[in-house]
XYZ file of C-alpha atoms in Angstrom:
506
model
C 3.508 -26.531 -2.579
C 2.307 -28.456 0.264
C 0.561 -26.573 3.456
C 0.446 -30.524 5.079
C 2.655 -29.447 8.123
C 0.350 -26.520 9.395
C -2.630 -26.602 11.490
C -6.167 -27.370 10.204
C -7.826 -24.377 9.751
C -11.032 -23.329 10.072
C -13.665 -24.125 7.774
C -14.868 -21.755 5.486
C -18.530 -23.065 4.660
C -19.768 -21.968 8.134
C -20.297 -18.222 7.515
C -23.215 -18.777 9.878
C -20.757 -19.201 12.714
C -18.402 -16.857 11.463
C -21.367 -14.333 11.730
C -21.746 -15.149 15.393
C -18.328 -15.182 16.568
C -17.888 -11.751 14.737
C -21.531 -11.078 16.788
C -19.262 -12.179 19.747
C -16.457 -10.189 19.206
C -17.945 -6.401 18.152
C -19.632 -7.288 22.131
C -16.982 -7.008 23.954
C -15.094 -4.432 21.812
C -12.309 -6.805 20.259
C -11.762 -3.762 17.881
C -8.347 -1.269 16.746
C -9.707 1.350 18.839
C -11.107 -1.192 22.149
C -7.321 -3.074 21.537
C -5.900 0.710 21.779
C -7.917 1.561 24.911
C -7.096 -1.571 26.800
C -3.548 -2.063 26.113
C -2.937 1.426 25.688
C -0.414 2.722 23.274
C 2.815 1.478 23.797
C 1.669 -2.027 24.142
C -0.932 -1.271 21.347
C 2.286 -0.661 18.777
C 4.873 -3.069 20.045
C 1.839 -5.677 19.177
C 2.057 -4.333 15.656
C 5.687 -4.796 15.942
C 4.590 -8.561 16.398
C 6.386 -7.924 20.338
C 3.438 -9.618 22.889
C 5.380 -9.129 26.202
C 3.485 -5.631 26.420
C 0.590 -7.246 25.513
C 0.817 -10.054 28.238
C 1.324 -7.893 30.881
C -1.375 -5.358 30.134
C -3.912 -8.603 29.927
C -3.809 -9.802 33.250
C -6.926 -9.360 34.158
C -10.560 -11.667 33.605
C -12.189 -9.521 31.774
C -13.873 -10.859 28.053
C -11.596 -8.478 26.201
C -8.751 -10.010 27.961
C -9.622 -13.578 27.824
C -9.814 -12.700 23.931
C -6.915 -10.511 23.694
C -4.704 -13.799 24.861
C -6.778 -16.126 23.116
C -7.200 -14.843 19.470
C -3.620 -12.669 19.237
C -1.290 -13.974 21.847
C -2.228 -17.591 21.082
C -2.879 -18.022 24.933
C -4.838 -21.018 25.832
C -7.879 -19.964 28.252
C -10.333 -21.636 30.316
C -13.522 -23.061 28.668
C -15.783 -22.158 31.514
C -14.123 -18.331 31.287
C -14.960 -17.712 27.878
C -17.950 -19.722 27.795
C -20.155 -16.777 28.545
C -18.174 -15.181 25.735
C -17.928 -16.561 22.833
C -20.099 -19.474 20.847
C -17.590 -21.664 22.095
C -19.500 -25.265 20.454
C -20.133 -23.751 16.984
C -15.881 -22.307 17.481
C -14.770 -25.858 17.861
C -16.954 -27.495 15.603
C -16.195 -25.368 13.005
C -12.742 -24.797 13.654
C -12.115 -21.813 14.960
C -11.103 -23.212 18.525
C -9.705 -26.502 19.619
C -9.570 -27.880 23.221
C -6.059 -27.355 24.998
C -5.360 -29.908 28.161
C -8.599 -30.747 30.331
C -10.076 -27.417 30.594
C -8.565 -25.250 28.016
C -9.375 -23.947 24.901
C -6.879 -22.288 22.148
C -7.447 -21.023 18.975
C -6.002 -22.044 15.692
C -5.438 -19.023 13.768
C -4.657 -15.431 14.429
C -7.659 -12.764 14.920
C -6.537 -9.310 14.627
C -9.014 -6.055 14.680
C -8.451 -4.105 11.595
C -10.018 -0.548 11.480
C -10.963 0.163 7.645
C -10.166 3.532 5.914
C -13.672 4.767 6.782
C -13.842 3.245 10.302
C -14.810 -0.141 9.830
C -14.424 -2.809 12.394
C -12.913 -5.659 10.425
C -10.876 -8.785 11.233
C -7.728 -10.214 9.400
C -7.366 -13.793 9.729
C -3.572 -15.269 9.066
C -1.691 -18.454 10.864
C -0.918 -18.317 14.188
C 1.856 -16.248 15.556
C 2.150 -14.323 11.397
C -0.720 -11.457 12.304
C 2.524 -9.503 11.435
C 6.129 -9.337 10.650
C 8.358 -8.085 13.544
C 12.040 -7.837 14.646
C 11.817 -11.510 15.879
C 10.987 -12.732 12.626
C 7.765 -14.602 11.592
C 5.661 -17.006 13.880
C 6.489 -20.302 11.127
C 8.509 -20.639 8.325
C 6.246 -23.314 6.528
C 6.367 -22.728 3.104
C 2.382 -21.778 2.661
C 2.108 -19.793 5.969
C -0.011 -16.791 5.583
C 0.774 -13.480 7.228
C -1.523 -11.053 8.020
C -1.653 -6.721 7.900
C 2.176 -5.546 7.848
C 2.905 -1.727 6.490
C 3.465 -2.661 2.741
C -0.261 -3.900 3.249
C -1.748 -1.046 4.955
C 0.130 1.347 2.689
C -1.235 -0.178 -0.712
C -4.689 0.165 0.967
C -4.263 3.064 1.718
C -3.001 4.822 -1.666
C -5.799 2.591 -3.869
C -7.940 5.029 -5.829
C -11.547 4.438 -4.337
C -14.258 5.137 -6.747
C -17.004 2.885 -7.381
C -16.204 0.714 -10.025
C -18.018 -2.593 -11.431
C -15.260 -4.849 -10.907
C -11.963 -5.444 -8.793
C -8.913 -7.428 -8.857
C -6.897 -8.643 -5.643
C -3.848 -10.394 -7.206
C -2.518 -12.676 -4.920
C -4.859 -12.087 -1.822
C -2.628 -13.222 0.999
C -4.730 -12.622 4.039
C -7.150 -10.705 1.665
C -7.254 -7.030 3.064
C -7.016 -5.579 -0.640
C -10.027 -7.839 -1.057
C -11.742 -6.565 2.083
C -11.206 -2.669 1.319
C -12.243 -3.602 -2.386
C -15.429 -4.817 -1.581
C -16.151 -1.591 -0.129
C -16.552 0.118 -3.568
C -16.417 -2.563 -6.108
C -19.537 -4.604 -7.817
C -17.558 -7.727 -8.319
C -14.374 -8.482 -6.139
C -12.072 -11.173 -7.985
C -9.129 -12.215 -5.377
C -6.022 -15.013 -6.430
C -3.572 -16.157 -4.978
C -1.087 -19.313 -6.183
C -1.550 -20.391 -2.752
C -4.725 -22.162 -1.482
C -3.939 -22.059 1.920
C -3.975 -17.925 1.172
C -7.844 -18.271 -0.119
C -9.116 -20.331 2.618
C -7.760 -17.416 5.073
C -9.030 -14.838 2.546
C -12.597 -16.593 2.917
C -12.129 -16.295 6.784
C -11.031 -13.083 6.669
C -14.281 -11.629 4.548
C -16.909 -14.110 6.318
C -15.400 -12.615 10.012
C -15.856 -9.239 8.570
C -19.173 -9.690 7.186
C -18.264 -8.277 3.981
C -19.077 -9.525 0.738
C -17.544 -13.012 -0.422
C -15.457 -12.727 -2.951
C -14.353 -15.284 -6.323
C -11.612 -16.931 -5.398
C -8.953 -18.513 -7.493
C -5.894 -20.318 -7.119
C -3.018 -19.315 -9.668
C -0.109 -17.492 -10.285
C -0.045 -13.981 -11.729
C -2.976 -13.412 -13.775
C -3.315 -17.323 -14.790
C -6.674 -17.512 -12.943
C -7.909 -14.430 -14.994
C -10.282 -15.770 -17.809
C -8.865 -15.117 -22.110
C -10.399 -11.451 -22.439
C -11.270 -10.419 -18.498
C -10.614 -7.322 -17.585
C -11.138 -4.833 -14.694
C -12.007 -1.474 -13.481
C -9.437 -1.868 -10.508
C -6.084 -4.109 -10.022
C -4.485 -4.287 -6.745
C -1.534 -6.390 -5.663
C 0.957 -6.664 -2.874
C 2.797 -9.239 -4.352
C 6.126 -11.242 -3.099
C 8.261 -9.170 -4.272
C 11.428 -10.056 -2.236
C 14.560 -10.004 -4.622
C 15.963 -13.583 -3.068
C 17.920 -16.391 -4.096
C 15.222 -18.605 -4.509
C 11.690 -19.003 -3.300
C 11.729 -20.108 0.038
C 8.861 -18.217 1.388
C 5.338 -18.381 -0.577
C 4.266 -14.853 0.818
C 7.278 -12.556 0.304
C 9.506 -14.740 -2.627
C 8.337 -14.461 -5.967
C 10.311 -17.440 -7.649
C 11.601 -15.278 -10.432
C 15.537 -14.467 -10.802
C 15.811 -10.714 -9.764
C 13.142 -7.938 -9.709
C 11.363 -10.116 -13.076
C 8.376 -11.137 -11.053
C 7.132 -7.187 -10.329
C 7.985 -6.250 -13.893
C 6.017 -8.878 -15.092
C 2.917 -8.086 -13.264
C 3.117 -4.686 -14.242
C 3.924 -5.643 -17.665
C 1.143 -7.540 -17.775
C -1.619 -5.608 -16.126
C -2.328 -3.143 -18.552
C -4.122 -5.367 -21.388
C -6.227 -6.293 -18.252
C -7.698 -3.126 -17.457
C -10.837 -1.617 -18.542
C -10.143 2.358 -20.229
C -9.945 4.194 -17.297
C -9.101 1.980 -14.803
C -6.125 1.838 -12.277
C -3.897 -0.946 -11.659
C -1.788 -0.458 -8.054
C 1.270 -2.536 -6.923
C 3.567 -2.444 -4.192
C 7.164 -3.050 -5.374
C 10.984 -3.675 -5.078
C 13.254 -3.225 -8.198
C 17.473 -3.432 -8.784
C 19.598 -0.965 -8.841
C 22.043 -2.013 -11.740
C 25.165 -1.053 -12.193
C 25.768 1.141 -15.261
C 21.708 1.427 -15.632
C 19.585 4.536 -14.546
C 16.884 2.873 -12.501
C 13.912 5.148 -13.892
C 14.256 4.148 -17.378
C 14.276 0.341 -15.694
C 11.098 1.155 -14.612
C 9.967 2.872 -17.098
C 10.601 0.367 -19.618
C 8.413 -1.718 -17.275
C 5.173 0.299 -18.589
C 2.743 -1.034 -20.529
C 1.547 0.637 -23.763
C -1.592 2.341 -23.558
C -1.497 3.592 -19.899
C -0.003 6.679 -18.232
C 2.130 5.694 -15.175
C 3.260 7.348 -11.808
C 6.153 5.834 -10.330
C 7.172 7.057 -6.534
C 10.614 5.176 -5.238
C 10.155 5.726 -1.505
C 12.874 3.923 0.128
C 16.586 2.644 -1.314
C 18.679 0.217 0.921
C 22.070 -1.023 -0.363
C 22.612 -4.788 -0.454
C 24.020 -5.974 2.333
C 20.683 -3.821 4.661
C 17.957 -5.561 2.132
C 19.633 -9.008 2.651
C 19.362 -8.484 6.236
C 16.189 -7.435 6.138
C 14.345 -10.103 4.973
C 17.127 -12.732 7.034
C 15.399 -10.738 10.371
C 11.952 -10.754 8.830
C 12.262 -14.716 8.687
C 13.995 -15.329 11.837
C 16.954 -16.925 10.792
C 18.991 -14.608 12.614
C 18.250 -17.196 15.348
C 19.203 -20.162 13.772
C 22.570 -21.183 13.880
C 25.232 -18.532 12.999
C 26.529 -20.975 10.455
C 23.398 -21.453 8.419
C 22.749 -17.557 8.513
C 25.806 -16.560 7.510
C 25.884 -18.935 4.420
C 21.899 -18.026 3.818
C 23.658 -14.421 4.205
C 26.433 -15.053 1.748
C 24.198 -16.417 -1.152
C 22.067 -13.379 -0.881
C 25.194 -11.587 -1.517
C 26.316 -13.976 -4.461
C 22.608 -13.049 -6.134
C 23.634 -9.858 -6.416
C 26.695 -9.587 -7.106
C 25.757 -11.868 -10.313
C 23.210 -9.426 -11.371
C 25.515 -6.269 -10.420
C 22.963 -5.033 -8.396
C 24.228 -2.334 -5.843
C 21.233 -1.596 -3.914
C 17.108 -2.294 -4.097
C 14.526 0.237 -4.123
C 10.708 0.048 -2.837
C 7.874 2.208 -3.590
C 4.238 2.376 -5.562
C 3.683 1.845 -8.932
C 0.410 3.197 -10.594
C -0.936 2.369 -13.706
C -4.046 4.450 -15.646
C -5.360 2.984 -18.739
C -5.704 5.769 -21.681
C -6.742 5.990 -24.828
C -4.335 9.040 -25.851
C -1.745 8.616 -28.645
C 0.834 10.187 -25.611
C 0.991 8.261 -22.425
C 2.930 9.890 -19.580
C 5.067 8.696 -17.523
C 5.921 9.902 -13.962
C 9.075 8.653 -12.195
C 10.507 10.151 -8.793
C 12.115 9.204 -5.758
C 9.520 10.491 -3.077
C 11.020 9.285 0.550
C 9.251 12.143 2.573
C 6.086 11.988 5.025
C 3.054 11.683 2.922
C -0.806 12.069 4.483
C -2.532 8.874 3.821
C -5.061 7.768 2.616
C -3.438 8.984 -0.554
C -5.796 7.750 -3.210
C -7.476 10.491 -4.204
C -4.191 12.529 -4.369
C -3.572 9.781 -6.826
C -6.643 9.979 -8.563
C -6.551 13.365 -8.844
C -2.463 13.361 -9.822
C -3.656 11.465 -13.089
C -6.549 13.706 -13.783
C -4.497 16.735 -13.810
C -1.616 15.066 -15.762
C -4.850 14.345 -18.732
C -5.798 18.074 -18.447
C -2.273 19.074 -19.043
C -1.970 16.782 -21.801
C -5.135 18.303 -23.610
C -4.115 22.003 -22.959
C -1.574 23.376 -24.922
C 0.034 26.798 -24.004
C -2.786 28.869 -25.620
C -5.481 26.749 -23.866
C -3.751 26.569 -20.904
C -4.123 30.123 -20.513
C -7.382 30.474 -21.245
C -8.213 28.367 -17.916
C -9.051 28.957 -14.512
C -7.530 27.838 -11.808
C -7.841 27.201 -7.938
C -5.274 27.312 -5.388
C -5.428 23.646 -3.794
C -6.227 22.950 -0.162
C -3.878 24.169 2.692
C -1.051 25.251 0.798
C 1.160 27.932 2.437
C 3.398 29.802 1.349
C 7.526 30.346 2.945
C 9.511 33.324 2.211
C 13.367 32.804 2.691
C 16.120 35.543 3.246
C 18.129 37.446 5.365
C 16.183 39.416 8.233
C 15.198 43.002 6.901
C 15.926 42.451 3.306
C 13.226 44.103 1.453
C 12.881 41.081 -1.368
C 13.124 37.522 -0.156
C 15.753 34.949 -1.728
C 13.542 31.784 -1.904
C 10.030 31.887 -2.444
C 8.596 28.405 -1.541
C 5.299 26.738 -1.379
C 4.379 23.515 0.668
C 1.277 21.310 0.471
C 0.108 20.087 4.138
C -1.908 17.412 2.448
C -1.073 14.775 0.510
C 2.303 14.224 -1.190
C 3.044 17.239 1.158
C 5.076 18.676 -1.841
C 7.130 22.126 -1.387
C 8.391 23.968 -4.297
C 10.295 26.754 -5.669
C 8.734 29.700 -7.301
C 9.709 33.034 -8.722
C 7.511 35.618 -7.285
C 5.304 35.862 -10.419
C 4.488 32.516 -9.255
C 3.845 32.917 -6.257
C 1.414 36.146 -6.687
C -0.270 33.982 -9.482
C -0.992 31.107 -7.123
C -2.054 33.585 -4.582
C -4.788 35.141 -6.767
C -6.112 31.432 -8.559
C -9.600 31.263 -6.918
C -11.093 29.791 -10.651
C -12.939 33.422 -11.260
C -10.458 34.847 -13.789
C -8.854 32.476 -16.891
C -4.828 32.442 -16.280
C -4.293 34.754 -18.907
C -6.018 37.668 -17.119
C -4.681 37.050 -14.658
C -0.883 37.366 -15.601
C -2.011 40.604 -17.392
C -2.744 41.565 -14.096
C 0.309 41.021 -12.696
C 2.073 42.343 -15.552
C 0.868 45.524 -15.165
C 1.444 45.657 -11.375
C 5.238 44.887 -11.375
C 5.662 46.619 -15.152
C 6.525 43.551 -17.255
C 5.433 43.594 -20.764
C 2.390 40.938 -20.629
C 3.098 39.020 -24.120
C 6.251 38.507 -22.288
C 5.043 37.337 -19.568
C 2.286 35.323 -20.555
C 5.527 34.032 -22.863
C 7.619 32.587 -19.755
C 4.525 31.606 -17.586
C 3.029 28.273 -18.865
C 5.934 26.612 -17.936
C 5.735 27.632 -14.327
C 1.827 27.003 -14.424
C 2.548 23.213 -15.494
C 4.311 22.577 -12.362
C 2.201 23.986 -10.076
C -0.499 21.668 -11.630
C 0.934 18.717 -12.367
C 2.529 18.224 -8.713
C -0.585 19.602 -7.204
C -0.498 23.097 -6.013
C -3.124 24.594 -8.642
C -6.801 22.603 -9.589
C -7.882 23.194 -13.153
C -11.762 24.444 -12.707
C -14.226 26.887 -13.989
């Protein structure tokens, strides 16, 4: 792969200047939340849409955020004696980060885009000009190496990544390195690759400009940088996983026929993790004809971990083709070259008998248990992120319930989780309701069906009295005979804890 055709990019052995531009920046509130005050919000999201026309016209004006607003993210060449008072403007274009544009002009020569971390941080993603994100118009350059920046499938693996401290952290395939930022947050040693160099220059940028930690950088595909017998606390990866005919696109086409480049990451992972540790992935996978797509997946599982699968989203073939036709622009080239870029898309699929694609997480725990479980669901309602400790705490509770047979499970105490409310469904002035129903507003934001022994059992779980006593209790109350009860019960219980609604506790 050659990057020959794209700009020059900074270099990455001045972190001394990259500390003073960042210096520069934080000044004049080149930030999310001084980007959300100065463009306001609609501007503010059609930028995210990668749509500057808002953007333009809400930076008219001369002030520093402005001039920088034009400069760094609508690749807008200003004056030199404007931003002079600004910025280090020497150290920028000796090191790179600016070039001169006509006699007095100055433009820079990569995208700088304010990134707000999960806890508030004020970081910046670096990625080639006009790729800070995909959009409706397609990508800023189609080179082959061209390295985008924060899109949702990035932001949405950072924010369900399990974020204990650990001693060590992999970023497979970095891109623009934002796993690699948020990992260095809570991670001793942050290992990022990517098969593109281009990708770990930017990835350099992006950590220098953020003054976070630098991180070891390799070039390789998959886990071909990873030393014989490495192995981590923490695997994250975002990786091309565009089902395509061919591999056009370094950042979004994998280069393996069909959905074999996710399975083989995943596949992979798990002799790479420490006991205990996660491994996280963003993913597409096929929908086969004549083939349930959860046992695709979870034949995809590793031996030795417990899994949770969540499908989130399911387009049929002809919206996923156009999809990533849109996300590359080439709905403006000519109709003729779409239509037969279109049409082999088609022909991929239809040679694979795949009738539609589906995206979601994939989350790997190692285990040393003689049972792994595996979760797979389709999931494609609102969720509260950040999610990972809802996904910490999913794999937690799915151990506990693993250890605790019937007998032991009603020996425990449990506690109602954190705003969960309870629905009662039926006809106005019936004395019982139909539907008992209880929804998490956190999290997953799960609702379920219970009987209403379940429901006055979750009602009463505040971890003071073991689960037993407390369905003796209720057995009494509505006249059941309690071995009964406590019979028919653990079932119920399960549920409630494995999808969240009840804590195991003392």
């Amino acid at each position: 792969m050659s990057d020959s055709s794209l700009p020059a990019l900074p270099t990455a052995d001045r972190p001394d200047v990259a500390a003073r531009l960042r210096d520069a920046l934080l000044a004049v509130s080149f930030t999310a939340d001084g980007l959300l005050e100065l463009l306001g919000a609609p501007a503010y999201a059609a930028l995210a849409r990668s749509e500057t026309v808002p953007a333009l016209r809400a930076t008219r004006g001369d002030t520093p955020l402005e001039l920088l607003v034009r400069l760094f993210l609508l690749q807008q060449p200003v004056s030199h004696a404007r931003v002079a008072d600004v910025l280090p403007v020497e150290d920028c274009l000796e090191a790179g980060w600016l070039v001169r544009a006509g006699e007095d002009g100055l433009a820079a020569t990569v995208d700088v885009r304010p990134y707000g971390g999960l806890d508030g941080e004020d970081w910046f993603i670096v990625s080639d000009l006009g790729c800070a994100v995909g959009g409706a118009g397609g990508i800023g350059s189609r080179e082959e190496g061209v390295v985008l920046g924060v899109g949702g499938a990035s932001t949405t693996l950072a924010g369900i990544t399990v974020r204990t401290p650990v001693g060590s952290a992999l970023d497979l395939g970095t891109g623009s390195g934002i796993q690699a930022l948020h990992a260095g947050r809570h991670a001793t040693r942050v290992t990022a690759t990517d098969v593109n160099p281009r990708a770990l220059h930017i990835t350099a940028l992006t950590l220098a400009l953020s003054g976070a930690p630098a991180a070891d950088l390799r070039q390789g595909s998959l886990f071909e940088p990873v030393r014989e017998g490495e192995t981590f606390d923490l695997i994250v990866s975002n990786p091309p996983f565009v089902i395509s005919p061919g591999a056009r696109l370094t950042y979004r086409d994998g280069g393996m026929g069909g959905d074999d480049l996710c399975r083989t990451i995943v596949q992979q992972s798990g002799e790479r993790l420490n006991e205990g540790g996660f491994a996280q992935f963003l993913a597409n996978w096929q929908h086969v004809e004549g083939e349930d797509w959860q046992d695709r997946l979870r034949s995809w599982v590793p031996r030795g971990c417990d899994a949770w699968i969540v499908q989130r989203e399911v387009q049929d073939v002809t919206q996923y083709a156009e999809l990533w036709l849109r996300d590359a622009g080439d709905h403006r080239d000519d109709p003729a070259e779409y239509q037969a870029r279109y049409d082999a898309w088609l022909d991929e699929f239809e040679a694979r008998k795949v009738k539609a694609v589906g995206f979601g997480w994939i989350t790997l725990r190692r285990t040393d248990s003689a049972e792994p479980v595996i979760t797979v669901e389709e999931w494609p309602h609102p969720i509260e992120q950040p999610l990972g400790e809802t996904v910490r705490a999913h794999f937690d509770r799915i151990a506990y319930l693993r250890d605790h047979d019937d007998a032991a499970l009603l020996d425990g105490f449990f506690r109602l989780a954190r705003e969960i409310v309870q629905e009662q469904v039926g006809l106005p002035g019936a004395e019982d309701p139909e539907h008992v129903v209880l929804r998490q507003h956190r999290g997953m934001r799960r609702a379920t069906a219970v009987d209403t022994v379940g429901a006055g059992f979750a009602g009463v779980c505040d971890g003071t009295l073991s689960a037993g006593r407390i369905l003796d209790a209720i057995a009494q109350l509505v006249g059941e005979d309690p071995v009964l009860l406590r019979d028919r019960t653990p079932a119920q219980i399960r549920l409630l804890v494995e999808q969240g609604f009840l804590e195991p506790g003392n």
